[in-house]
mmCIF file of C-alpha atoms in Angstrom:
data_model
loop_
_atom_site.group_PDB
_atom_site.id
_atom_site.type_symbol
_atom_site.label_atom_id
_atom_site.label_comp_id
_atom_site.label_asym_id
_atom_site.label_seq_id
_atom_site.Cartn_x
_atom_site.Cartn_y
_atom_site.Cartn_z
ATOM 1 C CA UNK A 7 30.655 126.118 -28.970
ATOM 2 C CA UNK A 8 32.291 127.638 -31.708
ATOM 3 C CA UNK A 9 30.243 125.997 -34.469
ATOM 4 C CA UNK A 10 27.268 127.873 -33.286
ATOM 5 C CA UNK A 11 28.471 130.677 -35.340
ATOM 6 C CA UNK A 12 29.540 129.478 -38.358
ATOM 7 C CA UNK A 13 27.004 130.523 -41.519
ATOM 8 C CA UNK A 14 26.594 127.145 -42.843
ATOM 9 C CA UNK A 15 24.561 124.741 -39.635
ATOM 10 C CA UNK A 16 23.239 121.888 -42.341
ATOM 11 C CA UNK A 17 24.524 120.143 -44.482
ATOM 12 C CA UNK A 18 23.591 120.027 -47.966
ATOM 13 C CA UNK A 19 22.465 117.130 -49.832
ATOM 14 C CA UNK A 20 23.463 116.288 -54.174
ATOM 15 C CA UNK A 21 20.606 116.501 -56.575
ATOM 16 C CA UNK A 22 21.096 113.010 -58.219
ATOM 17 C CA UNK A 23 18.971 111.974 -61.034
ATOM 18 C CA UNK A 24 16.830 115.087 -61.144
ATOM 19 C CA UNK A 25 16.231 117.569 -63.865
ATOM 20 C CA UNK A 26 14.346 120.532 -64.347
ATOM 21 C CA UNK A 27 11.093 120.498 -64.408
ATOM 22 C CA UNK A 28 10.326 124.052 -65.085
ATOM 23 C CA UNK A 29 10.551 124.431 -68.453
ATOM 24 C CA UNK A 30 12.923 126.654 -70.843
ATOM 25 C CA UNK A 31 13.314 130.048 -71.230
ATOM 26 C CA UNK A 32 12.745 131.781 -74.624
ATOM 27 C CA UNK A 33 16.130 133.243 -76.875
ATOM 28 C CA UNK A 34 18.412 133.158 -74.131
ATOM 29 C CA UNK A 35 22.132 133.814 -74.549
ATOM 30 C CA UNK A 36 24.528 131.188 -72.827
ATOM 31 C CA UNK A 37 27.375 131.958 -70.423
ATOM 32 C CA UNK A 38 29.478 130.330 -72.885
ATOM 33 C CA UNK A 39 28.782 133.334 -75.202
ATOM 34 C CA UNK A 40 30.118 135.904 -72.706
ATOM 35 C CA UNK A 41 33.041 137.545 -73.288
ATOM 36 C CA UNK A 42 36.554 136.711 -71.888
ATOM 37 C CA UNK A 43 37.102 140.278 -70.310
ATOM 38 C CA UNK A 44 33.844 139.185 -68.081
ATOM 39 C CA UNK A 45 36.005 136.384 -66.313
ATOM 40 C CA UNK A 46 39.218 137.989 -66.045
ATOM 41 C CA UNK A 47 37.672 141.087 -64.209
ATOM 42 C CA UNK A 48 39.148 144.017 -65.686
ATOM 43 C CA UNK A 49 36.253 146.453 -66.444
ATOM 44 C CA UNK A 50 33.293 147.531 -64.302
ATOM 45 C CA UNK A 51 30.023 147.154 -65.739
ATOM 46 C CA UNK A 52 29.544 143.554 -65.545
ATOM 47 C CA UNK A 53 26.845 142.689 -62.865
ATOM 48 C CA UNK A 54 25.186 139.113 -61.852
ATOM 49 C CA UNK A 55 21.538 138.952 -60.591
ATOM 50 C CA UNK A 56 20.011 136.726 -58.755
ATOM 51 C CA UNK A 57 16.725 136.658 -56.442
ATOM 52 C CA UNK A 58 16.046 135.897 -52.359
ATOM 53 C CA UNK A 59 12.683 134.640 -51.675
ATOM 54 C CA UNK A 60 11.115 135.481 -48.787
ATOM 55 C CA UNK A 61 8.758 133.391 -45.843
ATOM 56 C CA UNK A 62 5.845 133.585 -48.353
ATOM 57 C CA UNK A 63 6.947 132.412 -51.377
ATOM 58 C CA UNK A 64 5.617 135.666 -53.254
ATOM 59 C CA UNK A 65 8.060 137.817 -51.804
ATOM 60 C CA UNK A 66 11.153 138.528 -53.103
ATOM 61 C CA UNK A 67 14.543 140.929 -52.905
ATOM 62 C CA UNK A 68 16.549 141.325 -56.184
ATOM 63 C CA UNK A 69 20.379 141.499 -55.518
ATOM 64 C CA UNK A 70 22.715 143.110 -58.381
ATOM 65 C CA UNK A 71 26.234 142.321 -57.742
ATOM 66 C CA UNK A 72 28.654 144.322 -60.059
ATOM 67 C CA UNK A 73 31.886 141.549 -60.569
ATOM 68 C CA UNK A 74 34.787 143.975 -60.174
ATOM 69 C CA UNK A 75 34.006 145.972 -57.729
ATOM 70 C CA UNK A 76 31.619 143.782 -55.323
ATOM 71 C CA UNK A 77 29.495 146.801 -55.587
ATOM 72 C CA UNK A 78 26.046 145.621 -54.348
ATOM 73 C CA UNK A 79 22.448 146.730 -55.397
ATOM 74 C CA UNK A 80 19.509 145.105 -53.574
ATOM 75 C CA UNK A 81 15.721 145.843 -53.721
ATOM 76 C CA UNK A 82 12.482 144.677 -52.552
ATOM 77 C CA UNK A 83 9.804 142.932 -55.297
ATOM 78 C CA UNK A 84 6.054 142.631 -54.070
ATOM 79 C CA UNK A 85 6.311 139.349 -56.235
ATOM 80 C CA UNK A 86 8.382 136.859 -57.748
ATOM 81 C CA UNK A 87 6.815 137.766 -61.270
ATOM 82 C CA UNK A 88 8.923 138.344 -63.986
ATOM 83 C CA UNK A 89 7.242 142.126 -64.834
ATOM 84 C CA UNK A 90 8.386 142.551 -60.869
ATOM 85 C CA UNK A 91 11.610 141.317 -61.156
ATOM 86 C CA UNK A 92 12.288 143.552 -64.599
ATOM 87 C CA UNK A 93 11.040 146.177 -62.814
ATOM 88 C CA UNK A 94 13.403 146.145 -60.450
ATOM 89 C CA UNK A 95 16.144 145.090 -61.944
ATOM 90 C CA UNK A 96 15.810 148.583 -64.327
ATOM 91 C CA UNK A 97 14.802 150.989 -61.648
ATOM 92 C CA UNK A 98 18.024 149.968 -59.557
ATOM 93 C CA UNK A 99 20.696 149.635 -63.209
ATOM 94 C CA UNK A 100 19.200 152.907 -64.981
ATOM 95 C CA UNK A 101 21.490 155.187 -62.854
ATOM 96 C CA UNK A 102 24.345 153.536 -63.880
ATOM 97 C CA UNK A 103 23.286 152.666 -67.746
ATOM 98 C CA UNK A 104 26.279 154.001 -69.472
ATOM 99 C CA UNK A 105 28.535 151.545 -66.986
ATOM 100 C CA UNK A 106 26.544 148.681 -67.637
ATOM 101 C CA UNK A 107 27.968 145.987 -70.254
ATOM 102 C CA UNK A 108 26.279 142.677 -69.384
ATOM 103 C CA UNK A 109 24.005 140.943 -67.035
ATOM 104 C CA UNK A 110 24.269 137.284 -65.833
ATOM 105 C CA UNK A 111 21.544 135.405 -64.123
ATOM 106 C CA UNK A 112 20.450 131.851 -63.040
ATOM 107 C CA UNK A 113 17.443 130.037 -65.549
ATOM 108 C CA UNK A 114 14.759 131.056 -63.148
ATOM 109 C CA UNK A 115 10.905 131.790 -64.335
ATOM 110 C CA UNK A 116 11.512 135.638 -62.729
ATOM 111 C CA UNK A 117 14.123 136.323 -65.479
ATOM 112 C CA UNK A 118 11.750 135.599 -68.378
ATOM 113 C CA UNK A 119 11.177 139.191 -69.434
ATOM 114 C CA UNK A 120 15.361 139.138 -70.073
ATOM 115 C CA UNK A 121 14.810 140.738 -73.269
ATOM 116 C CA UNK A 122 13.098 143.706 -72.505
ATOM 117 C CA UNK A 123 15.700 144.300 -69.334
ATOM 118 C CA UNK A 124 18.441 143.935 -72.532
ATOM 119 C CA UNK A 125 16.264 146.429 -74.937
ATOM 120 C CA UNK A 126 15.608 148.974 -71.660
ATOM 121 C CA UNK A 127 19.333 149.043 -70.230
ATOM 122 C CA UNK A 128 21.147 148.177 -73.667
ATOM 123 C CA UNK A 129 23.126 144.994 -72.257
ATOM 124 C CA UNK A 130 24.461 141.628 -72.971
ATOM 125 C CA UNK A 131 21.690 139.307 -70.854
ATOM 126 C CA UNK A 132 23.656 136.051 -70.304
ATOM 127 C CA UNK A 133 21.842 132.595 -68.117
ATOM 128 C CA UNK A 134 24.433 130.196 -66.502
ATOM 129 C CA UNK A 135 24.045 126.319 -66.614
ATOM 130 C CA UNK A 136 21.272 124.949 -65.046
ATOM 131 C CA UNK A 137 22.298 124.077 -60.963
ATOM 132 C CA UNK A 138 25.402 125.788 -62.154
ATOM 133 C CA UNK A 139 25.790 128.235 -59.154
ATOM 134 C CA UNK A 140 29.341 128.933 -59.597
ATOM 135 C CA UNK A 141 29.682 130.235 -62.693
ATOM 136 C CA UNK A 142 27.832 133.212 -60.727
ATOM 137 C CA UNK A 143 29.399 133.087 -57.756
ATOM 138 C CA UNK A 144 29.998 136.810 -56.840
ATOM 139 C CA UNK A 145 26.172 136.848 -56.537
ATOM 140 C CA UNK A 146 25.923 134.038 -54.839
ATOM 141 C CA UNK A 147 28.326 134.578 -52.066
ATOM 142 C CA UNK A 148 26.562 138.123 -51.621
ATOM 143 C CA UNK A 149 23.074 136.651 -51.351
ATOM 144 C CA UNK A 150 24.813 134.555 -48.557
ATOM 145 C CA UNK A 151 25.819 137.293 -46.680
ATOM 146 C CA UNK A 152 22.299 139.006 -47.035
ATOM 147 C CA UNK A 153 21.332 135.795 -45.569
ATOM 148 C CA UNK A 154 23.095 136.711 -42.381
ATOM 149 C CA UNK A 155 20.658 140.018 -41.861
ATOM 150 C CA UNK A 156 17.548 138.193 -43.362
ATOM 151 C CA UNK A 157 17.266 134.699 -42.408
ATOM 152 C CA UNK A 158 15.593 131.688 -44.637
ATOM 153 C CA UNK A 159 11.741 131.976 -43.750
ATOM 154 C CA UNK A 160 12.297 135.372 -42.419
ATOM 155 C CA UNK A 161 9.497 137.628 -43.472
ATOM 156 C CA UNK A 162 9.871 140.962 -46.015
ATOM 157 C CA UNK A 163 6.707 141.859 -45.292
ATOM 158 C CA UNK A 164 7.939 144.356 -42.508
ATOM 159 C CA UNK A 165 11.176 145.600 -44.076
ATOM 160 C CA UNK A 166 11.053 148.989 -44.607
ATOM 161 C CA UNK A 167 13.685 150.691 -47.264
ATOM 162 C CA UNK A 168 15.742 152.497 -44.184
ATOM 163 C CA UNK A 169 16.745 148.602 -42.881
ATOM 164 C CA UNK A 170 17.595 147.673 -46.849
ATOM 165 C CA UNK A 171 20.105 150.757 -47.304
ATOM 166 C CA UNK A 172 21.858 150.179 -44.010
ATOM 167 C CA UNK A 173 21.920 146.330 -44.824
ATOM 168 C CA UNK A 174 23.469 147.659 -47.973
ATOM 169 C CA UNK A 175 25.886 150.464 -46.953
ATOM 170 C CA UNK A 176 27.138 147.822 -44.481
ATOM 171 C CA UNK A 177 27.808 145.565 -47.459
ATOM 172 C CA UNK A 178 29.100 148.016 -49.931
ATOM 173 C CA UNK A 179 31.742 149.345 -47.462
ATOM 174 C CA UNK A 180 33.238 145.835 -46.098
ATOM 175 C CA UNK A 181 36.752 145.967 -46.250
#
């Protein structure tokens, strides 16, 4: 009964023959762009972003993971838009401006404002490949473990702040 515990229960299925459907994303900047120092790790300052919907498809947390360090910022959105997502994404980087080099996210709608995030926080805004998770995969494997705290279809709608920052401490101070 081992398997019972184990963080991945389905199995996943390939996207064959689709494409996206969503439309494209004004001026951005891609991956390919980024500097080298970005992949090899050696400075703090370069972060990944990436959103977590929640049971109703307006909520939505916004998870900063900084690539050296694992250092982990997460905050509640009252919507998916991109002015909430900005928001965010500036309130929770402003402390740390002067440590803050570039930002990489995913092509989703919420990102769209990525110029004005670049303007505010005075970064390099970089998008992966489309259904390119791994090229962001610091992020990624963070929102997983958020996953194990907040469950697909769980609600945000009752999460207060106190639950977030001891979600996060516990995070930030992992071994």
């Amino acid at each position: 009964n081992l398997y019972s515990h184990l963080r991945q229960l389905r199995k996943r299925r390939k996207r064959i023959g689709t494409y996206d459907r969503r439309g494209k994303l004004p001026n951005i900047q891609s991956i390919d762009l980024r500097p080298a120092i970005v992949d090899r790790r050696r400075r703090l300052g370069d972060w990944e972003v990436d959103t977590i919907l929640g049971k109703r498809k307006g909520q939505a947390m916004v998870t900063l993971t900084e690539r050296k360090s694992r250092f982990t910022l997460v905050s509640l959105a009252e919507r998916q838009s991109s002015a909430a997502v900005r928001t965010q994404i500036c309130r929770l980087l402003l402390p740390y401006k002067s440590h803050v080099h570039t930002l990489t996210s995913d092509h989703g709608k919420e990102f769209a404002e990525h110029e004005e995030i670049a303007k505010t926080l005075d970064l390099s805004f970089y998008f992966a490949h489309p259904y390119s998770a791994w090229e962001r995969g610091t992020n990624e494997n963070t929102n997983g473990l958020l996953r194990q705290y907040f469950p697909k279809y769980s609600s945000f709608q009752d999460l207060t702040e106190i639950q977030l920052e001891i979600v996060i401490q516990k995070l930030n101070h992992r071994p």
